[in-house]
XYZ file of C-alpha atoms in Angstrom:
665
model
C -8.324 8.739 -58.489
C -7.017 12.055 -58.403
C -5.897 11.828 -61.631
C -8.924 10.599 -62.906
C -10.813 11.992 -60.857
C -12.651 9.383 -60.256
C -12.304 10.495 -56.629
C -14.972 12.604 -56.446
C -17.204 9.044 -56.420
C -18.697 9.367 -52.898
C -18.931 5.273 -53.247
C -14.708 4.441 -54.513
C -13.647 7.221 -52.104
C -15.842 5.489 -49.182
C -13.749 2.168 -50.548
C -10.526 4.277 -48.898
C -11.717 5.471 -46.356
C -12.689 1.646 -44.925
C -9.182 0.852 -46.296
C -7.040 2.616 -44.200
C -9.653 2.899 -40.831
C -10.066 -0.859 -40.457
C -6.942 -1.922 -37.924
C -4.293 -4.113 -40.444
C -0.795 -2.969 -41.355
C -2.348 -0.841 -43.977
C -4.073 1.661 -40.869
C -3.259 5.546 -40.888
C -6.069 7.668 -39.318
C -4.554 10.632 -40.683
C -3.739 9.712 -43.887
C -8.083 9.028 -43.844
C -8.429 11.688 -42.405
C -6.752 13.853 -45.068
C -8.936 11.889 -47.803
C -12.132 12.790 -45.216
C -11.820 16.680 -45.512
C -11.532 16.494 -48.810
C -15.388 14.955 -49.725
C -17.798 17.908 -49.865
C -21.129 14.892 -49.370
C -19.331 11.915 -47.178
C -22.805 9.412 -47.218
C -23.095 7.365 -43.419
C -20.532 5.030 -44.980
C -17.478 7.359 -44.528
C -19.269 8.695 -41.428
C -19.545 5.821 -39.875
C -15.958 4.524 -41.180
C -14.148 7.407 -39.710
C -15.725 7.162 -36.305
C -15.369 3.218 -35.451
C -11.660 4.330 -36.689
C -11.058 6.578 -33.757
C -13.230 4.622 -31.332
C -10.794 1.803 -31.920
C -7.635 3.547 -31.982
C -9.134 5.067 -28.362
C -9.019 8.183 -29.842
C -12.654 8.660 -28.224
C -12.630 11.980 -27.999
C -12.266 12.656 -31.666
C -14.802 9.975 -32.456
C -17.740 11.937 -29.983
C -16.529 14.849 -31.915
C -16.871 13.409 -35.738
C -20.116 12.400 -34.015
C -21.451 16.047 -33.337
C -20.011 17.379 -36.314
C -22.363 14.968 -39.064
C -25.677 16.015 -36.417
C -24.520 19.595 -37.562
C -24.322 18.547 -41.315
C -27.415 17.153 -41.275
C -26.921 13.806 -41.206
C -28.660 10.845 -39.308
C -26.923 8.293 -37.426
C -28.088 4.453 -38.153
C -28.345 1.167 -36.860
C -23.694 0.885 -37.449
C -23.694 4.678 -35.294
C -25.355 4.310 -32.359
C -22.972 1.095 -31.160
C -19.488 2.204 -32.231
C -20.591 5.907 -30.301
C -21.761 4.246 -27.407
C -18.489 2.444 -27.236
C -16.522 5.541 -27.180
C -18.865 7.195 -24.013
C -17.894 3.307 -22.460
C -14.286 5.058 -22.891
C -14.616 7.813 -22.371
C -16.443 7.110 -19.045
C -18.655 10.337 -20.436
C -22.087 10.068 -18.661
C -24.088 13.219 -20.198
C -22.578 12.284 -23.275
C -23.517 8.478 -23.091
C -27.509 9.843 -21.643
C -27.302 12.560 -24.701
C -26.696 9.776 -27.180
C -28.938 7.076 -24.917
C -32.768 10.068 -25.722
C -31.355 9.945 -29.154
C -32.178 6.364 -29.815
C -34.965 6.194 -28.022
C -36.611 9.259 -30.019
C -35.034 7.729 -33.474
C -36.682 3.970 -32.777
C -34.068 2.182 -32.129
C -34.486 1.138 -28.921
C -35.993 -3.116 -30.085
C -32.226 -3.374 -31.258
C -30.908 -5.782 -30.037
C -27.853 -4.980 -31.027
C -27.593 -0.744 -29.723
C -29.161 -1.779 -26.738
C -26.854 -4.125 -25.877
C -24.103 -1.623 -25.976
C -26.220 1.190 -24.240
C -26.209 -1.861 -21.226
C -22.571 -1.850 -21.594
C -22.236 1.913 -21.569
C -24.142 2.737 -18.297
C -23.121 -0.629 -16.542
C -19.099 0.627 -17.926
C -20.044 4.399 -15.780
C -20.765 1.722 -13.206
C -24.347 3.281 -13.165
C -25.410 -0.494 -12.722
C -28.976 0.087 -11.973
C -30.227 1.910 -14.650
C -27.844 -0.932 -16.912
C -30.398 -2.930 -15.314
C -33.152 -1.614 -15.838
C -32.298 -1.345 -19.819
C -30.877 -5.909 -19.675
C -34.416 -6.840 -18.420
C -36.714 -4.541 -20.644
C -35.483 -6.180 -23.539
C -37.248 -8.249 -25.582
C -33.856 -10.448 -26.903
C -30.520 -10.167 -25.522
C -27.361 -11.340 -27.069
C -24.402 -12.571 -25.162
C -22.458 -8.858 -25.324
C -25.467 -7.529 -22.960
C -25.422 -10.264 -20.644
C -21.899 -10.168 -19.872
C -21.857 -6.611 -19.981
C -23.995 -6.852 -16.667
C -22.408 -9.968 -15.429
C -18.751 -8.006 -15.561
C -20.429 -5.491 -14.173
C -21.597 -7.315 -11.126
C -18.255 -8.818 -10.682
C -16.279 -5.723 -11.176
C -18.549 -4.811 -7.561
C -18.390 -7.440 -5.582
C -21.846 -9.419 -6.126
C -21.085 -12.345 -6.959
C -24.094 -13.813 -6.148
C -26.219 -11.784 -8.903
C -23.567 -12.721 -11.493
C -23.308 -16.050 -10.248
C -27.669 -15.634 -11.266
C -27.303 -14.030 -14.088
C -25.567 -16.314 -15.401
C -27.744 -19.768 -14.238
C -30.144 -17.160 -15.975
C -27.953 -16.899 -19.204
C -27.486 -20.479 -20.067
C -31.046 -21.667 -19.206
C -32.454 -18.948 -22.475
C -30.083 -20.988 -24.203
C -27.085 -17.674 -24.824
C -23.505 -19.217 -24.706
C -20.975 -17.538 -23.173
C -18.019 -15.743 -24.425
C -14.007 -15.445 -23.436
C -15.448 -12.637 -21.406
C -17.977 -13.745 -19.946
C -15.559 -16.605 -18.365
C -13.246 -14.091 -17.064
C -15.912 -11.458 -15.881
C -16.306 -14.528 -13.971
C -13.627 -15.410 -12.736
C -13.014 -12.044 -11.349
C -15.526 -12.327 -9.058
C -14.897 -15.639 -7.224
C -11.323 -13.835 -7.202
C -12.794 -10.150 -5.440
C -13.803 -12.255 -2.870
C -11.265 -15.241 -2.022
C -14.087 -17.485 -3.068
C -12.734 -20.394 -4.493
C -15.846 -22.520 -4.800
C -16.861 -20.824 -6.788
C -14.034 -20.446 -8.895
C -13.065 -23.871 -8.791
C -16.560 -24.987 -10.224
C -15.659 -22.509 -12.812
C -12.727 -24.382 -13.376
C -14.745 -27.828 -13.852
C -16.958 -25.711 -16.171
C -13.966 -24.191 -18.113
C -12.196 -27.636 -18.888
C -16.184 -29.683 -19.998
C -16.500 -26.575 -22.469
C -12.613 -27.065 -23.407
C -12.115 -23.780 -23.184
C -8.941 -24.232 -21.312
C -6.238 -23.993 -24.300
C -7.767 -19.721 -24.370
C -4.793 -18.260 -22.994
C -6.613 -15.023 -21.778
C -9.323 -17.830 -19.759
C -6.299 -19.836 -18.382
C -4.695 -16.136 -17.757
C -7.636 -15.466 -15.567
C -7.844 -18.760 -13.530
C -4.130 -18.089 -12.894
C -5.653 -15.436 -11.468
C -8.682 -16.215 -9.443
C -6.344 -18.910 -7.611
C -3.613 -16.558 -7.032
C -5.978 -14.055 -5.668
C -7.510 -17.404 -3.571
C -3.972 -18.561 -2.099
C -4.447 -20.754 -4.031
C -0.593 -20.819 -5.827
C 0.016 -24.110 -6.839
C -3.236 -24.828 -8.203
C -2.321 -21.796 -10.554
C 1.100 -22.572 -11.163
C -0.668 -26.027 -12.524
C -2.669 -24.520 -15.090
C 0.217 -21.883 -16.378
C 2.800 -25.569 -16.988
C -0.471 -26.717 -18.897
C -0.507 -23.311 -20.987
C 0.251 -23.849 -24.634
C 0.730 -20.649 -26.248
C 2.042 -18.546 -22.952
C 2.160 -14.939 -23.440
C 3.322 -12.686 -20.879
C 0.520 -11.701 -19.060
C 0.294 -15.383 -18.349
C 4.061 -15.326 -16.704
C 3.385 -11.671 -15.213
C 0.140 -13.121 -13.417
C 2.109 -15.982 -11.970
C 4.736 -13.588 -10.881
C 2.771 -11.131 -9.400
C 0.381 -14.318 -7.623
C 3.835 -14.939 -5.649
C 4.470 -12.226 -4.560
C 0.700 -11.723 -2.694
C 1.126 -14.969 -1.252
C 4.226 -13.894 0.279
C 6.379 -16.238 -1.880
C 9.560 -14.030 -2.840
C 11.942 -16.994 -3.626
C 9.312 -18.352 -6.585
C 8.268 -14.950 -7.825
C 12.160 -14.684 -8.864
C 12.299 -17.984 -9.806
C 10.420 -17.291 -12.703
C 11.542 -13.977 -13.272
C 15.057 -16.068 -14.243
C 13.118 -18.502 -16.141
C 10.740 -16.801 -18.577
C 14.064 -14.627 -18.646
C 15.459 -18.110 -20.349
C 13.196 -18.540 -22.519
C 13.138 -14.657 -24.797
C 9.624 -13.216 -23.876
C 10.621 -10.157 -22.815
C 9.350 -8.697 -19.259
C 7.839 -5.840 -19.190
C 7.001 -2.767 -16.723
C 4.416 -5.289 -14.895
C 6.913 -7.758 -15.336
C 10.425 -5.792 -13.496
C 7.624 -4.772 -10.635
C 6.299 -8.304 -9.877
C 10.335 -8.815 -9.396
C 11.015 -5.655 -7.653
C 8.646 -6.094 -4.853
C 10.122 -9.428 -4.062
C 13.383 -8.122 -4.323
C 11.709 -5.979 -2.072
C 9.760 -8.757 0.447
C 13.568 -10.652 0.630
C 15.396 -7.479 1.774
C 17.508 -8.806 -1.021
C 19.496 -4.863 -2.315
C 21.730 -6.744 -4.668
C 19.426 -8.983 -6.828
C 17.722 -5.373 -6.663
C 20.481 -3.152 -7.743
C 20.001 -6.550 -10.834
C 16.779 -5.488 -12.253
C 17.656 -1.434 -11.620
C 21.353 -2.344 -14.289
C 18.471 -4.841 -16.217
C 16.086 -2.246 -16.545
C 18.539 0.169 -17.888
C 20.619 -1.903 -20.365
C 17.739 -3.552 -21.870
C 16.071 -0.301 -22.296
C 12.395 -1.411 -20.247
C 10.412 1.901 -19.849
C 10.894 3.127 -16.608
C 7.567 4.885 -16.568
C 5.865 5.780 -12.373
C 5.568 1.816 -11.474
C 8.950 0.923 -12.057
C 10.060 3.659 -10.326
C 7.577 3.343 -7.731
C 8.781 -0.201 -6.705
C 12.604 0.792 -7.191
C 11.640 3.613 -4.803
C 10.102 0.603 -2.672
C 12.782 -1.870 -3.060
C 15.544 0.311 -1.785
C 13.619 1.232 1.115
C 12.587 -2.097 2.156
C 16.457 -2.827 1.561
C 17.412 -0.448 4.025
C 19.080 1.847 1.237
C 17.779 4.949 1.175
C 19.495 6.770 -0.776
C 19.218 4.490 -3.694
C 15.620 5.022 -2.546
C 16.530 8.522 -3.090
C 18.411 9.138 -6.633
C 15.481 6.716 -7.750
C 12.269 9.295 -6.480
C 15.267 12.292 -8.105
C 15.068 10.793 -11.323
C 11.925 10.081 -11.870
C 9.943 12.971 -14.070
C 6.139 12.335 -13.229
C 5.618 10.979 -9.247
C 1.863 10.509 -7.735
C 0.966 10.240 -4.920
C 2.600 6.904 -4.757
C 6.094 8.048 -5.770
C 5.618 9.910 -2.588
C 3.876 7.821 -0.095
C 7.442 4.728 -0.793
C 9.870 7.701 0.165
C 8.148 8.638 3.109
C 6.898 5.304 4.965
C 10.636 4.597 3.946
C 11.990 7.029 5.814
C 10.483 6.467 8.657
C 10.813 2.370 8.455
C 14.641 3.754 8.622
C 14.102 6.221 11.281
C 14.371 9.284 9.869
C 11.931 10.793 10.899
C 12.602 14.673 10.526
C 12.926 13.786 6.644
C 9.889 11.862 6.203
C 8.010 15.268 8.249
C 10.340 16.911 5.565
C 9.586 15.487 2.304
C 6.576 15.982 3.276
C 6.199 19.722 3.544
C 7.928 19.288 -0.490
C 5.306 17.486 -1.330
C 2.363 19.869 -0.098
C 4.582 22.464 -2.073
C 4.098 20.277 -5.291
C 0.073 20.488 -4.759
C 0.187 15.843 -4.289
C -2.749 15.319 -1.713
C -1.484 12.048 0.617
C -3.489 9.190 0.997
C -4.351 7.086 4.210
C -1.587 5.371 3.870
C 1.081 8.768 3.978
C -0.768 9.750 6.781
C -0.297 7.227 8.620
C 3.820 6.295 7.708
C 3.678 10.933 9.091
C 1.350 10.083 12.107
C 3.878 7.098 13.090
C 7.045 9.967 12.663
C 5.572 12.209 14.652
C 4.686 9.230 17.658
C 8.316 8.373 17.667
C 9.956 12.214 17.799
C 7.338 12.912 20.195
C 6.026 16.069 17.618
C 2.341 16.917 19.401
C 2.462 19.789 16.707
C 3.083 18.182 13.569
C 1.094 15.425 15.197
C -1.856 17.505 15.338
C -1.506 19.534 12.678
C -2.154 16.328 10.766
C -5.531 15.773 12.809
C -6.277 18.974 11.132
C -5.605 18.243 7.592
C -7.352 14.723 8.109
C -10.476 16.637 9.212
C -10.556 19.408 6.703
C -9.876 17.583 3.684
C -12.438 14.995 4.747
C -10.257 11.881 4.774
C -11.371 8.646 4.751
C -11.281 7.152 8.318
C -10.215 3.607 8.209
C -9.005 0.961 10.863
C -5.159 1.898 10.620
C -5.523 5.701 10.452
C -7.682 5.785 13.589
C -5.091 3.201 15.496
C -2.313 6.109 13.982
C -3.417 8.447 15.978
C -4.359 6.741 19.407
C -0.848 5.859 18.592
C 0.948 9.618 18.491
C -1.570 11.216 20.862
C -0.359 8.043 23.027
C 3.203 8.390 22.776
C 2.841 12.224 22.170
C 1.236 11.901 25.866
C -1.734 14.126 24.903
C -3.655 10.941 26.819
C -6.870 12.597 26.827
C -7.173 13.224 22.602
C -6.413 9.537 22.363
C -8.858 7.816 24.293
C -11.824 10.410 22.989
C -10.699 8.621 19.368
C -10.080 5.039 21.064
C -13.472 5.294 22.894
C -15.343 7.017 19.610
C -13.793 3.713 17.081
C -16.922 1.715 15.532
C -14.425 -1.416 15.139
C -10.995 -1.585 17.370
C -8.429 -4.631 16.427
C -5.299 -5.257 18.958
C -3.341 -2.615 17.276
C -6.207 -0.642 18.832
C -6.053 -2.418 22.223
C -2.115 -1.749 22.233
C -1.704 1.448 21.642
C -3.652 2.667 24.238
C -2.675 -0.235 26.716
C 0.658 0.855 26.128
C 0.204 4.689 26.242
C -1.263 4.737 29.334
C 1.857 2.914 30.185
C 4.457 4.934 28.867
C 2.710 7.502 30.524
C 2.708 7.101 34.026
C -0.148 5.525 34.024
C -0.512 2.199 35.183
C -3.518 1.161 36.387
C -5.486 2.352 34.680
C -3.499 0.398 31.581
C -4.500 -2.256 33.443
C -8.437 -1.379 33.718
C -8.115 -1.254 30.141
C -6.427 -4.945 29.656
C -9.091 -6.374 32.042
C -12.175 -4.951 29.888
C -10.024 -6.267 27.186
C -10.429 -9.592 28.089
C -13.648 -9.695 28.389
C -14.411 -9.078 24.972
C -14.443 -11.932 22.232
C -13.458 -9.882 19.885
C -9.921 -9.456 20.794
C -6.898 -11.790 22.311
C -3.719 -10.463 23.603
C -0.606 -10.955 22.085
C 2.866 -10.432 22.865
C 2.471 -6.779 21.992
C -0.006 -6.585 25.228
C 2.019 -8.466 27.380
C 4.986 -6.104 26.788
C 2.659 -3.171 27.487
C 0.891 -4.715 30.970
C 4.423 -5.610 32.385
C 5.354 -2.044 31.665
C 2.563 -0.577 33.570
C 3.517 -2.669 36.281
C 6.606 -1.731 37.010
C 4.827 2.329 36.232
C 3.514 1.230 39.408
C 5.331 -1.389 41.386
C 3.043 -3.979 40.854
C 4.981 -6.047 40.860
C 3.331 -9.203 42.713
C 0.481 -8.857 39.498
C 2.937 -7.992 36.884
C 4.767 -12.103 37.678
C 0.411 -13.049 37.685
C 0.894 -11.465 34.540
C 3.826 -12.811 32.768
C 2.779 -16.702 33.974
C -0.686 -15.533 32.198
C 1.147 -15.387 28.674
C 1.372 -19.193 27.929
C -0.699 -20.589 30.521
C -4.369 -18.951 29.307
C -3.757 -17.874 26.511
C -0.372 -20.127 25.328
C 2.470 -17.000 24.240
C 6.134 -18.359 24.756
C 7.104 -15.467 26.034
C 10.322 -13.614 24.600
C 13.498 -12.322 25.379
C 11.733 -9.429 25.496
C 9.124 -10.627 28.873
C 12.161 -11.790 30.093
C 13.637 -8.270 30.641
C 9.903 -6.687 31.447
C 10.493 -9.058 33.642
C 14.138 -7.898 34.938
C 13.052 -3.973 35.460
C 9.628 -5.237 37.295
C 11.599 -6.710 39.894
C 14.777 -4.604 40.202
C 13.085 -1.065 40.123
C 11.237 -1.939 42.747
C 13.935 -3.050 44.848
C 14.152 -6.347 44.550
C 17.216 -7.191 43.037
C 18.355 -10.433 44.109
C 14.664 -12.545 42.795
C 15.836 -10.061 39.787
C 18.780 -11.780 39.683
C 17.303 -15.746 40.740
C 14.994 -15.046 37.380
C 17.630 -14.261 35.545
C 19.637 -17.372 36.398
C 16.443 -19.992 35.999
C 15.631 -17.862 32.367
C 15.064 -21.170 29.784
C 17.359 -18.956 27.072
C 20.293 -16.828 27.051
C 20.077 -13.463 28.910
C 21.942 -10.665 26.716
C 22.893 -7.232 27.644
C 19.977 -5.546 26.901
C 18.781 -7.772 30.564
C 22.328 -7.536 32.200
C 22.431 -3.900 32.316
C 18.594 -3.360 33.411
C 19.947 -5.280 36.714
C 23.077 -3.445 36.810
C 21.075 -0.676 36.545
C 19.242 -2.178 39.455
C 21.987 -2.939 41.367
C 22.845 0.174 41.086
C 19.976 2.571 42.280
C 19.853 -0.016 45.093
C 23.121 -0.346 46.408
C 23.714 -3.606 45.709
C 27.351 -3.325 44.541
C 28.827 -6.692 44.729
C 26.574 -8.226 42.544
C 26.998 -5.504 40.459
C 30.501 -6.008 40.386
C 29.787 -9.827 38.901
C 26.407 -8.667 36.751
C 29.704 -5.427 35.599
C 31.945 -8.815 34.133
C 29.093 -10.225 32.361
C 28.200 -7.889 30.052
C 31.471 -6.826 28.932
C 31.704 -10.454 27.647
C 28.043 -10.223 26.361
C 28.933 -6.547 24.903
C 32.389 -5.162 24.571
C 31.940 -2.008 22.161
C 29.085 -0.827 24.080
C 29.579 2.594 25.105
C 26.823 2.599 27.010
C 26.975 -0.356 29.291
C 30.984 1.130 29.937
C 29.156 4.179 31.390
C 27.143 2.680 33.417
C 29.443 0.314 35.039
C 31.456 3.523 35.349
C 29.642 5.228 37.107
C 28.139 2.207 39.338
C 31.390 2.480 40.602
C 31.784 6.044 41.259
C 27.899 5.688 43.104
C 30.649 2.967 45.050
C 32.891 5.444 45.654
C 35.821 3.453 43.753
C 37.595 5.299 41.501
C 39.358 2.752 40.766
C 37.272 0.878 38.961
C 36.429 3.849 37.778
C 39.922 4.561 35.910
C 40.026 1.087 35.143
C 36.553 1.358 32.708
C 37.643 4.767 31.467
C 41.095 2.887 31.005
C 39.282 0.246 28.925
C 36.839 2.849 27.192
C 39.971 4.141 26.006
C 42.194 1.663 24.267
C 39.296 -0.273 22.789
C 38.694 3.019 21.144
C 35.391 3.507 22.822
C 33.971 6.874 22.712
C 30.791 7.986 24.581
C 28.589 8.749 21.952
C 26.483 11.999 22.658
C 23.863 12.766 24.408
C 21.106 13.748 22.032
C 17.732 16.372 22.867
C 14.706 16.875 20.826
C 12.037 20.129 21.091
C 9.253 20.400 19.236
C 9.112 24.508 18.790
C 6.159 25.794 16.334
C 5.458 22.408 14.743
C 9.618 22.242 13.855
C 11.032 19.915 15.732
C 14.493 20.916 16.874
C 17.460 18.463 17.666
C 20.420 19.364 20.019
C 24.158 17.418 21.302
C 25.876 18.045 23.796
C 28.358 20.787 23.547
C 26.316 21.406 20.022
C 27.114 25.089 18.025
C 25.782 23.785 14.586
C 21.970 25.353 15.208
C 21.706 28.787 13.332
C 20.715 30.186 16.525
C 23.401 28.866 19.453
C 24.881 31.582 20.072
C 21.634 33.430 21.408
C 20.487 29.875 22.518
C 24.145 30.435 24.805
C 23.217 33.390 25.405
C 20.331 32.634 27.334
C 21.721 29.425 29.161
C 24.401 31.920 30.548
C 21.393 33.998 31.864
C 19.458 31.784 33.344
C 22.869 29.787 35.039
C 24.140 33.189 36.958
C 19.621 33.929 37.960
C 20.140 29.909 39.040
C 23.209 30.670 41.515
C 22.820 34.131 42.314
C 18.401 35.475 42.760
C 19.422 39.534 41.578
C 20.929 38.630 38.816
C 17.921 40.895 36.548
């Protein structure tokens, strides 16, 4: 055509543009653009072909730019141009461009074109302007399935399922047959609000209209059943799909993990591999999540190796799933390695590792990583802040906790129940009870964790009677029921306040009123309650009558009471039980040794020390934490690792001199 000058024929060159812009094996936008740029006077068909090609290829920005270029060159859009450009605006959520386009459509008299206006409805709906979309929809004299589906889908995404189904019924009354997208949107609505009854009705409708053989419909059904927690029905749909695609497998694997069935998820993953179908990134995320739920590090490492060997796209989602798996399985080194190897990290990457540090009791490391995260310009979300507040509470780092609270206030972070609970817990554990109570009483909604944090905080800070009064308030409420953790806090409060009789009555109340079977920890609290109050024999009798075998902690609590209250004969018997149960626990040996020292039985002290030495048991060095200017400093006995240790020891020596001789200045 170039050689024969036929390339100047606008009609013929439009066929070439169409050939390269229609999705097929010959699809080549670059080649089409090179031809287009050589055309001096492109006709409307050529403009439309190029704009459509960009839109269909996911290059919506280029599509809009070309549309604006068309207007600047004096060409008027027609009824084929507007639906294409409207779709480009929808893809980009370009609200202002879409509104201008809508104005042009009205101005040029295309408002009565059902096909164009269906695109406008879809544009506003996809941009979240459902009220505007509905006004346009209601004014349309004729509405096709695209317009109906756009509105139904929009309401479904907003979880307004009632309106979605109301429109669906109206659509059928008007004789418009739903398409696959309509049904999938309705299934999605049912899944979002966990409306199993409506979902099952839709399933019946699908069967009646013989739509169950469509893979997308079946995938939507599985997703709906999974979100509603009905995995047996989801599995039944899955095994009836004649042509399963990767999405089918992913939906069911993801459904199993979402419903706490990790074994089934991994079994299905291996079944998928045996069919020869290649897992993708989403499949691997589901399988890794299952390993995290099981705490199966070995299987998780095998999956990591599988990703590397099969060159599965190592995107941020797979990286985050690997960090989560390694963290939940207790391999923090593995989590850190993955984190440092990732080229792109999002807030979930940082949060997964911070949460892993907190769950692994690496609280200082969690706070240090948060500082690194801030330097990288990533803003924390509610989950990150909850983990960081937990780290602060465990360290007793009040200054750090206050800084986090200030960050929440300054950045207008949305207060949800978990975040408020974390703040109450942090302030309570750091001894700042007034602030904890202020937040607690200001909460619009409280759950069992809110009450437990506040009651426990009052108890551990020596405000036992206040803790019990708060528990009494809790008992009068109908929206919350005490659990085992609540009673642990109440028993602790009674112990600190010396309320022996009341504490024992609360212990009995657990099972008699609330049907809670006491755990070994509850029995330990009662032993501590009796022991600290000096009722050592009663504590011993209580242990004898326990329906569960006492552990070394319970015996240790009794031994401590024997030492404090000089019940050395009983303490001797308890010591023998402890050595049987925990022959390698250095803390218990020290406790036994201290008891013998208190009784002046130095031969027994030497015997215990000899046993420790012969068994290779060494006393763990004492450790202290102190927060200075928001930084937690850690010290061990005879520690010289601190960068200011020389200055610290010099000041300590000076203080010791002043204590021994007040005249020393």
